[in-house]
Each structure stands twice: as C-alpha cells, then as structure tokens.
Coordinates of C-alpha atoms in Angstrom, one line a residue:
M1 CA 65.7 35.0 -64.8
N2 CA 69.3 35.6 -65.9
A3 CA 72.0 33.6 -64.1
R4 CA 72.7 36.3 -61.5
E5 CA 69.1 36.5 -60.5
R6 CA 68.8 32.7 -60.5
V7 CA 71.8 32.3 -58.2
R8 CA 70.8 35.0 -55.8
T9 CA 67.2 33.6 -55.6
A10 CA 68.4 30.1 -54.9
L11 CA 71.1 31.1 -52.4
T12 CA 68.6 33.3 -50.5
R13 CA 66.3 30.3 -50.3
G14 CA 63.8 31.4 -52.9
R15 CA 62.5 29.5 -55.8
P16 CA 64.5 30.0 -59.0
D17 CA 63.3 29.4 -62.6
R18 CA 65.7 26.4 -62.8
F19 CA 68.4 24.8 -60.7
P20 CA 71.6 26.9 -60.9
K21 CA 74.9 25.0 -61.3
A22 CA 78.7 25.3 -61.0
L23 CA 81.6 22.9 -61.2
A24 CA 83.5 24.2 -58.1
F25 CA 84.0 27.5 -56.3
W26 CA 86.7 28.6 -58.7
E27 CA 86.9 28.8 -62.5
E28 CA 87.1 25.1 -63.6
H29 CA 88.5 24.2 -67.0
V30 CA 87.5 20.9 -68.4
P31 CA 89.9 19.4 -71.0
G32 CA 88.3 19.3 -74.4
L33 CA 86.0 22.2 -73.8
S34 CA 87.3 25.6 -75.1
D35 CA 85.1 27.6 -72.8
T36 CA 83.9 25.4 -70.0
A37 CA 81.6 27.8 -68.3
E38 CA 80.0 29.0 -71.5
Q39 CA 79.6 25.6 -73.0
L40 CA 78.1 24.0 -69.9
G41 CA 75.9 27.0 -69.1
L42 CA 77.3 27.5 -65.6
D43 CA 75.7 30.3 -63.6
V44 CA 78.6 31.7 -61.7
R45 CA 81.8 33.4 -62.8
F46 CA 84.8 33.9 -60.6
V47 CA 87.2 36.9 -60.2
D48 CA 90.7 36.6 -58.9
F49 CA 93.4 39.0 -57.7
A50 CA 96.1 39.5 -60.2
A51 CA 99.5 38.0 -59.5
P52 CA 102.2 40.4 -58.4
A53 CA 104.8 41.1 -61.1
D54 CA 107.4 38.9 -59.5
Q55 CA 105.2 35.9 -59.9
E56 CA 105.2 35.9 -63.7
A57 CA 108.2 33.7 -64.1
F58 CA 106.7 31.0 -61.8
L59 CA 103.4 31.2 -63.6
A60 CA 105.2 30.9 -67.0
Y61 CA 106.9 27.8 -65.7
L62 CA 103.6 26.2 -64.7
R63 CA 102.1 27.0 -68.1
S64 CA 105.1 25.4 -69.8
L65 CA 104.6 22.0 -68.3
P66 CA 103.2 19.3 -70.6
P67 CA 99.5 18.4 -70.1
D68 CA 100.2 15.0 -68.6
V69 CA 102.0 16.7 -65.6
H70 CA 99.3 17.1 -63.0
L71 CA 100.2 19.6 -60.2
G72 CA 96.8 20.6 -59.1
N73 CA 95.1 24.0 -59.3
V74 CA 97.4 26.8 -60.4
R75 CA 95.2 29.1 -58.3
Q76 CA 96.5 27.2 -55.3
L77 CA 100.1 26.8 -56.4
R78 CA 100.6 30.5 -56.9
P79 CA 100.0 31.4 -53.3
Y80 CA 102.3 28.5 -52.2
H81 CA 105.1 30.2 -54.2
Q82 CA 104.2 33.7 -52.8
W83 CA 104.3 32.5 -49.2
D84 CA 107.5 30.4 -49.7
Y85 CA 105.6 27.3 -48.7
H86 CA 107.1 24.1 -50.0
P87 CA 105.2 20.9 -49.0
E88 CA 107.5 18.9 -51.2
R89 CA 110.3 19.6 -48.7
G90 CA 108.5 18.1 -45.7
P91 CA 106.0 19.1 -43.0
R92 CA 107.8 22.2 -41.8
G93 CA 106.6 25.7 -42.8
P94 CA 108.3 29.1 -43.0
L95 CA 107.5 29.8 -39.4
S96 CA 108.2 26.4 -37.9
A97 CA 111.2 27.5 -36.0
A98 CA 109.6 30.6 -34.5
A99 CA 109.5 30.4 -30.7
T100 CA 108.6 33.8 -29.5
L101 CA 106.3 36.7 -30.4
A102 CA 109.4 38.6 -31.5
D103 CA 110.2 35.8 -34.0
F104 CA 106.7 36.1 -35.4
A105 CA 106.9 39.9 -35.6
A106 CA 110.1 39.6 -37.6
Y107 CA 108.4 37.4 -40.3
M108 CA 107.1 39.5 -43.2
L109 CA 103.8 38.2 -44.6
P110 CA 103.7 38.4 -48.4
Q111 CA 102.2 41.2 -50.4
V112 CA 99.1 39.4 -51.8
V113 CA 97.2 42.4 -53.2
T114 CA 98.6 44.6 -56.0
P115 CA 98.0 48.3 -55.8
D116 CA 95.5 48.3 -58.7
A117 CA 93.5 45.3 -57.3
A118 CA 90.4 47.3 -56.5
D119 CA 90.1 48.8 -60.1
Q120 CA 91.1 45.5 -61.7
L121 CA 88.5 43.5 -59.8
A122 CA 85.7 46.1 -60.3
A123 CA 86.2 45.9 -64.0
Q124 CA 86.0 42.1 -64.1
V125 CA 82.9 42.1 -62.0
A126 CA 81.2 44.8 -64.1
A127 CA 82.0 42.9 -67.3
Y128 CA 80.5 39.7 -65.9
H129 CA 77.4 41.5 -64.5
A130 CA 76.8 43.1 -67.9
R131 CA 76.4 39.5 -69.3
G132 CA 74.0 38.6 -66.5
W133 CA 76.2 36.2 -64.5
A134 CA 76.6 36.0 -60.8
V135 CA 80.1 36.8 -59.6
A136 CA 82.1 35.3 -56.7
G137 CA 85.5 36.0 -55.4
S138 CA 87.8 34.8 -52.6
P139 CA 90.6 36.5 -50.7
P140 CA 94.1 35.3 -51.6
H141 CA 95.3 32.8 -49.0
L142 CA 97.5 29.8 -48.3
G143 CA 94.9 27.1 -48.8
G144 CA 92.4 28.7 -46.4
E145 CA 91.9 32.0 -44.7
L146 CA 92.8 31.1 -41.1
F147 CA 93.3 27.4 -40.1
E148 CA 95.0 26.2 -43.2
T149 CA 97.3 29.3 -43.5
G150 CA 98.2 28.9 -39.9
Y151 CA 99.2 25.3 -40.1
R152 CA 101.0 25.7 -43.4
L153 CA 103.1 28.5 -42.0
R154 CA 103.9 26.7 -38.7
G155 CA 103.7 23.1 -39.8
F156 CA 100.6 21.0 -39.0
A157 CA 101.7 19.5 -35.7
T158 CA 103.4 22.6 -34.4
F159 CA 100.3 24.7 -35.1
L160 CA 98.0 22.3 -33.3
E161 CA 100.4 22.5 -30.3
D162 CA 100.2 26.3 -30.5
L163 CA 96.4 26.1 -30.3
R164 CA 96.6 23.9 -27.2
L165 CA 99.9 24.9 -25.4
R166 CA 101.0 28.3 -26.9
P167 CA 97.7 30.2 -27.5
E168 CA 99.5 33.6 -27.4
L169 CA 101.5 32.6 -30.5
A170 CA 98.4 31.2 -32.3
H171 CA 96.4 34.4 -31.5
Y172 CA 99.2 36.6 -32.8
L173 CA 99.6 34.7 -36.1
L174 CA 95.9 34.4 -36.7
D175 CA 95.5 38.2 -36.1
Q176 CA 98.0 38.8 -38.9
V177 CA 96.5 36.5 -41.5
A178 CA 92.9 37.5 -40.5
A179 CA 93.9 41.1 -41.3
L180 CA 95.0 40.1 -44.7
A181 CA 91.8 38.3 -45.4
L182 CA 89.7 41.2 -44.1
H183 CA 91.5 43.6 -46.3
S184 CA 91.0 41.5 -49.4
S185 CA 87.4 40.8 -48.5
L186 CA 86.7 44.6 -48.3
I187 CA 88.2 45.0 -51.8
L188 CA 86.0 42.2 -53.2
A189 CA 82.9 43.7 -51.5
R190 CA 83.7 47.2 -52.9
A191 CA 84.3 45.6 -56.4
G192 CA 80.6 44.4 -56.3
V193 CA 80.9 40.6 -56.1
D194 CA 77.7 38.9 -55.3
I195 CA 79.3 36.1 -53.3
L196 CA 82.3 36.3 -50.9
L197 CA 84.0 32.9 -50.9
L198 CA 85.6 32.0 -47.5
D199 CA 87.5 28.7 -47.4
D200 CA 89.1 26.8 -44.5
D201 CA 89.3 23.0 -44.3
V202 CA 88.7 22.4 -40.6
A203 CA 87.2 18.9 -40.9
M204 CA 87.9 15.4 -42.3
A205 CA 85.5 12.6 -43.3
S206 CA 85.2 11.4 -39.7
G207 CA 84.6 14.9 -38.1
M208 CA 86.4 18.0 -37.1
I209 CA 90.2 18.2 -37.2
I210 CA 90.1 20.5 -34.1
S211 CA 87.4 20.6 -31.5
P212 CA 84.4 22.8 -32.0
A213 CA 85.4 24.6 -28.8
T214 CA 88.9 25.4 -30.3
W215 CA 87.3 26.6 -33.5
R216 CA 85.0 28.9 -31.5
T217 CA 87.9 30.3 -29.5
F218 CA 90.4 30.9 -32.3
F219 CA 88.5 31.0 -35.6
K220 CA 84.9 32.0 -35.2
P221 CA 85.4 35.5 -33.9
R222 CA 87.9 36.3 -36.7
M223 CA 85.6 34.9 -39.3
A224 CA 82.7 36.9 -37.9
E225 CA 84.7 40.1 -38.1
I226 CA 85.6 39.5 -41.7
I227 CA 82.0 39.0 -42.6
R228 CA 80.8 42.0 -40.5
A229 CA 83.3 44.3 -42.2
A230 CA 82.5 43.1 -45.7
R231 CA 78.7 43.4 -45.1
A232 CA 79.2 46.9 -43.8
V233 CA 80.5 47.8 -47.3
E234 CA 77.9 45.8 -49.2
P235 CA 74.8 44.7 -47.1
R236 CA 73.5 42.4 -49.9
L237 CA 76.7 40.4 -50.1
L238 CA 76.2 36.7 -49.9
V239 CA 78.8 34.8 -47.8
F240 CA 79.9 31.3 -48.7
Y241 CA 81.9 29.0 -46.5
H242 CA 83.8 25.9 -47.6
S243 CA 85.3 23.1 -45.6
D244 CA 85.9 19.6 -46.8
G245 CA 84.8 16.7 -44.5
D246 CA 82.1 16.7 -41.9
F247 CA 81.8 20.1 -40.3
S248 CA 78.3 19.6 -39.0
P249 CA 79.2 20.6 -35.4
I250 CA 79.8 24.2 -36.4
I251 CA 77.0 24.7 -39.0
A252 CA 74.8 26.6 -36.5
D253 CA 77.8 28.8 -35.6
L254 CA 78.4 29.6 -39.3
A255 CA 74.8 30.7 -39.7
E256 CA 75.1 32.8 -36.5
I257 CA 78.0 34.8 -37.8
G258 CA 76.4 35.5 -41.1
V259 CA 77.3 32.7 -43.5
D260 CA 74.6 32.2 -46.1
V261 CA 75.9 29.3 -48.1
I262 CA 77.8 26.2 -47.1
N263 CA 79.9 23.9 -49.3
P264 CA 80.4 21.1 -50.5
I265 CA 78.3 18.8 -48.2
Q266 CA 80.0 15.6 -49.3
P267 CA 77.4 12.9 -49.4
D268 CA 79.7 10.2 -48.0
C269 CA 80.2 12.0 -44.8
M270 CA 77.3 14.6 -44.4
D271 CA 73.6 14.2 -44.7
A272 CA 72.4 17.0 -46.9
A273 CA 68.7 16.3 -46.3
A274 CA 69.1 16.4 -42.6
I275 CA 71.2 19.6 -42.8
K276 CA 68.5 21.2 -44.9
R277 CA 65.8 20.2 -42.4
A278 CA 67.8 21.6 -39.5
H279 CA 69.2 24.7 -41.1
G280 CA 67.4 25.3 -44.3
D281 CA 65.7 28.4 -43.0
R282 CA 69.1 30.1 -42.6
L283 CA 71.5 28.4 -45.0
A284 CA 71.7 27.4 -48.6
L285 CA 73.7 24.4 -50.0
W286 CA 76.3 24.6 -52.8
G287 CA 77.5 21.2 -53.9
T288 CA 76.0 17.9 -52.6
V289 CA 76.6 15.9 -55.9
G290 CA 78.6 12.8 -55.9
T291 CA 81.5 11.1 -54.1
A292 CA 85.1 11.2 -55.4
A293 CA 84.7 7.6 -56.5
L294 CA 81.5 8.3 -58.4
W295 CA 83.0 11.3 -60.3
D296 CA 86.2 9.5 -61.2
L297 CA 85.0 5.9 -61.7
G298 CA 81.2 6.2 -62.2
T299 CA 79.3 6.3 -65.5
P300 CA 77.3 9.2 -67.0
A301 CA 74.1 7.4 -66.1
E302 CA 75.1 7.2 -62.5
I303 CA 76.0 10.9 -62.4
R304 CA 72.6 11.7 -63.9
A305 CA 70.9 9.6 -61.2
E306 CA 72.9 11.3 -58.5
V307 CA 71.8 14.8 -59.8
H308 CA 68.2 13.7 -59.8
L309 CA 68.5 12.3 -56.3
R310 CA 69.9 15.5 -54.9
A311 CA 67.4 17.7 -56.7
S312 CA 64.4 15.6 -55.6
T313 CA 65.5 15.5 -51.9
L314 CA 66.9 19.0 -51.5
G315 CA 65.6 21.5 -54.0
P316 CA 65.0 23.8 -55.6
E317 CA 64.9 26.4 -52.8
G318 CA 68.4 26.9 -51.2
L319 CA 70.4 24.7 -53.6
L320 CA 73.1 25.3 -56.2
L321 CA 74.1 22.0 -57.7
C322 CA 77.8 21.3 -57.9
P323 CA 80.2 18.4 -57.6
A324 CA 81.0 17.8 -54.0
Y325 CA 84.5 16.7 -54.9
D326 CA 87.2 18.0 -57.2
I327 CA 86.7 16.8 -60.8
D328 CA 90.4 16.9 -61.8
F329 CA 90.3 13.2 -62.8
A330 CA 86.6 12.8 -63.8
P331 CA 86.0 11.7 -67.4
V332 CA 84.7 14.6 -69.5
E333 CA 81.6 12.4 -70.2
N334 CA 80.7 12.6 -66.5
V335 CA 81.0 16.3 -66.4
L336 CA 78.8 16.7 -69.5
A337 CA 76.3 14.3 -68.0
F338 CA 76.1 16.5 -64.8
A339 CA 75.5 19.7 -66.8
D340 CA 72.8 18.0 -69.0
A341 CA 71.1 16.4 -66.1
V342 CA 70.8 19.7 -64.2
D343 CA 69.4 21.4 -67.2
E344 CA 66.8 18.7 -67.6
L345 CA 65.4 19.1 -64.1
A346 CA 61.9 20.4 -63.7
I347 CA 61.1 23.1 -61.2

C-alpha cells in the first residue's frame, strides 16, 4: 500500500499493511528536521488556502521573529489577523457590542478565500496524490468552524448568553459563519482532498462546554449540512471532526451526521478502548497517543510504551496514530521515538 491507500483503509476501518501516522491535523514542523513529514514517514499531507495579498506584511512579520519567540501556530494566527480578533486586548470580540440583528448585518465577515483558491488547492492535491500521499484540508476559520468562531467574534460569555437568552442572534451569526465554512468545504471537496477536516472545541477535560442539547440545537444541523453538501460533490470524501476535551456525549451524533473520524481522543479524559467498542463500527480514531505531560516531560522510552499500548488495545483497524496533544514543547527525541515506535509495530 502507498500512504494514501493505507490511510483510507485504516480510516474506513479496514486492515492496513501497517499503522498510519501523523503528528497533528495540520502540517507540523519539528525543529531540527528539514522536512518533518518526509523524514518521519508521515502518511498525510495537508493543503491550505492561500493568504489574501493584504496578509503578506503580517506573515512577513511573523517570519521575522526570532526562534525563541513562541506565538503558536502561524496557521491559527493568520485568521486572527484576518478577522480582527485580538485576544491580547481582552475577552471582547469584534461583535461584542452588537445588540440587534441590524448590528450583525452591518458587520462584514472577512474574505477568507482568494479567487484562485480552487485551482491552487487542486494543484496542491494533485501533486501530493502523485507521490502517493493522503491529503487533508480544512476550511479557514477563527479557531473552529462554528462554536469557536462564534465566541471569538462575540466574546465567550456574551456568546454563551446568546445561546441561552438571545437565540435569534446566535442563529443569525452561526448561519453566516456556517455559509463560509460550507463554501470552503465545497472548494476542498472539488479539489480532491481525501479528508475534510472539521474542527470545533466544544469540550474541556471535564466534559462539554455547552450542553449536548444546545449543541444539537445550534451546531449539529449546520455541521450536518456542511458534510451533506461536501459529500454531494465527492461521495468518497472522509470527514474528520476534532474537539479537545471529553466530547463523548455527542459522538453518536457525529456518526449520525456523517463524520468518519474523530480526534484526538485525549487519554487523560477519554477512554479510547471504550469508544472503539461502542462506535468502532462507524468511526475511526485519529490520535490517542499521550498526555501533554508525557509529550513534554516524558522520556522516549515512555513514548514508545504509549504507542505500543494504544496499538495493542485499539488497532489496527480504524486507527491512525498521532499525538493527542500539541507537541510544540515536546523534545525532538520524543517525536522521533513516536515515529520509530509506530514503524516498528507489527500488523
């Protein structure tokens, strides 16, 4: 199998020739490795929408910062700039002061897709496919397609109040951001990506941030429509859903609306084996490996043991092995140990 066949087999719950692996659900660059994906033998490549021309000065500024200045993922910071979202200024967002539907209608959402996006993405996908890799892509968003974009635009507390007390405002805003996500998802599907990456942190370690009932009212129907529209373009499209924390209460709902793969299944707050027993006939798992403390403070031997534990209890059908937490501060030795350990696994 090549990487594309391996990933598709694993994520459709078949038996691959070996365990596929990734480091995240975006292109991760490990310091000290000139080509992280190539050198570690990762199975997935990621395409991204080009930045609008007026973003180049901001991106040049980010690239000019010294290596010891850690600002997080540039892929996340660029949308912050596009949407005029400034968390460093406090909890208020660009729409915090809006009080009526007219106020919302007067706000102009950013242009997140360039006119040549379809051709640009299709060329990227074709080049990766020619080398046998699986390709994934996500819509541009403000941290997450729906919930996270909503609360960053409104401010966290204000948006939660909207969901409870001002549902007409919440519905209006979510209709607008869902339309952006749907448009971008259609472009990705037409470009030929294997995996559509949808991302919305609706949970924390102790459980859901909002109630499952609220999620089903405001978010599930819109997510379902995005998936339905993208699948109408490409029926073989695999749909991936990410949320940090314990989102167990909505896993069955995600399967119902067409999600194929869930991520990251953090082992300190979700039981991957129990999830696989309950939902393994409909969902694959992408992640499962390690806590934040293990990645940042553990040893290579402990990382190897964690990989073997996840593989022995979960795989190989329906599993793509990947860190369950960001590896921004993980020693390179731990990342190398992860890749080596996955390659050593027997099927």
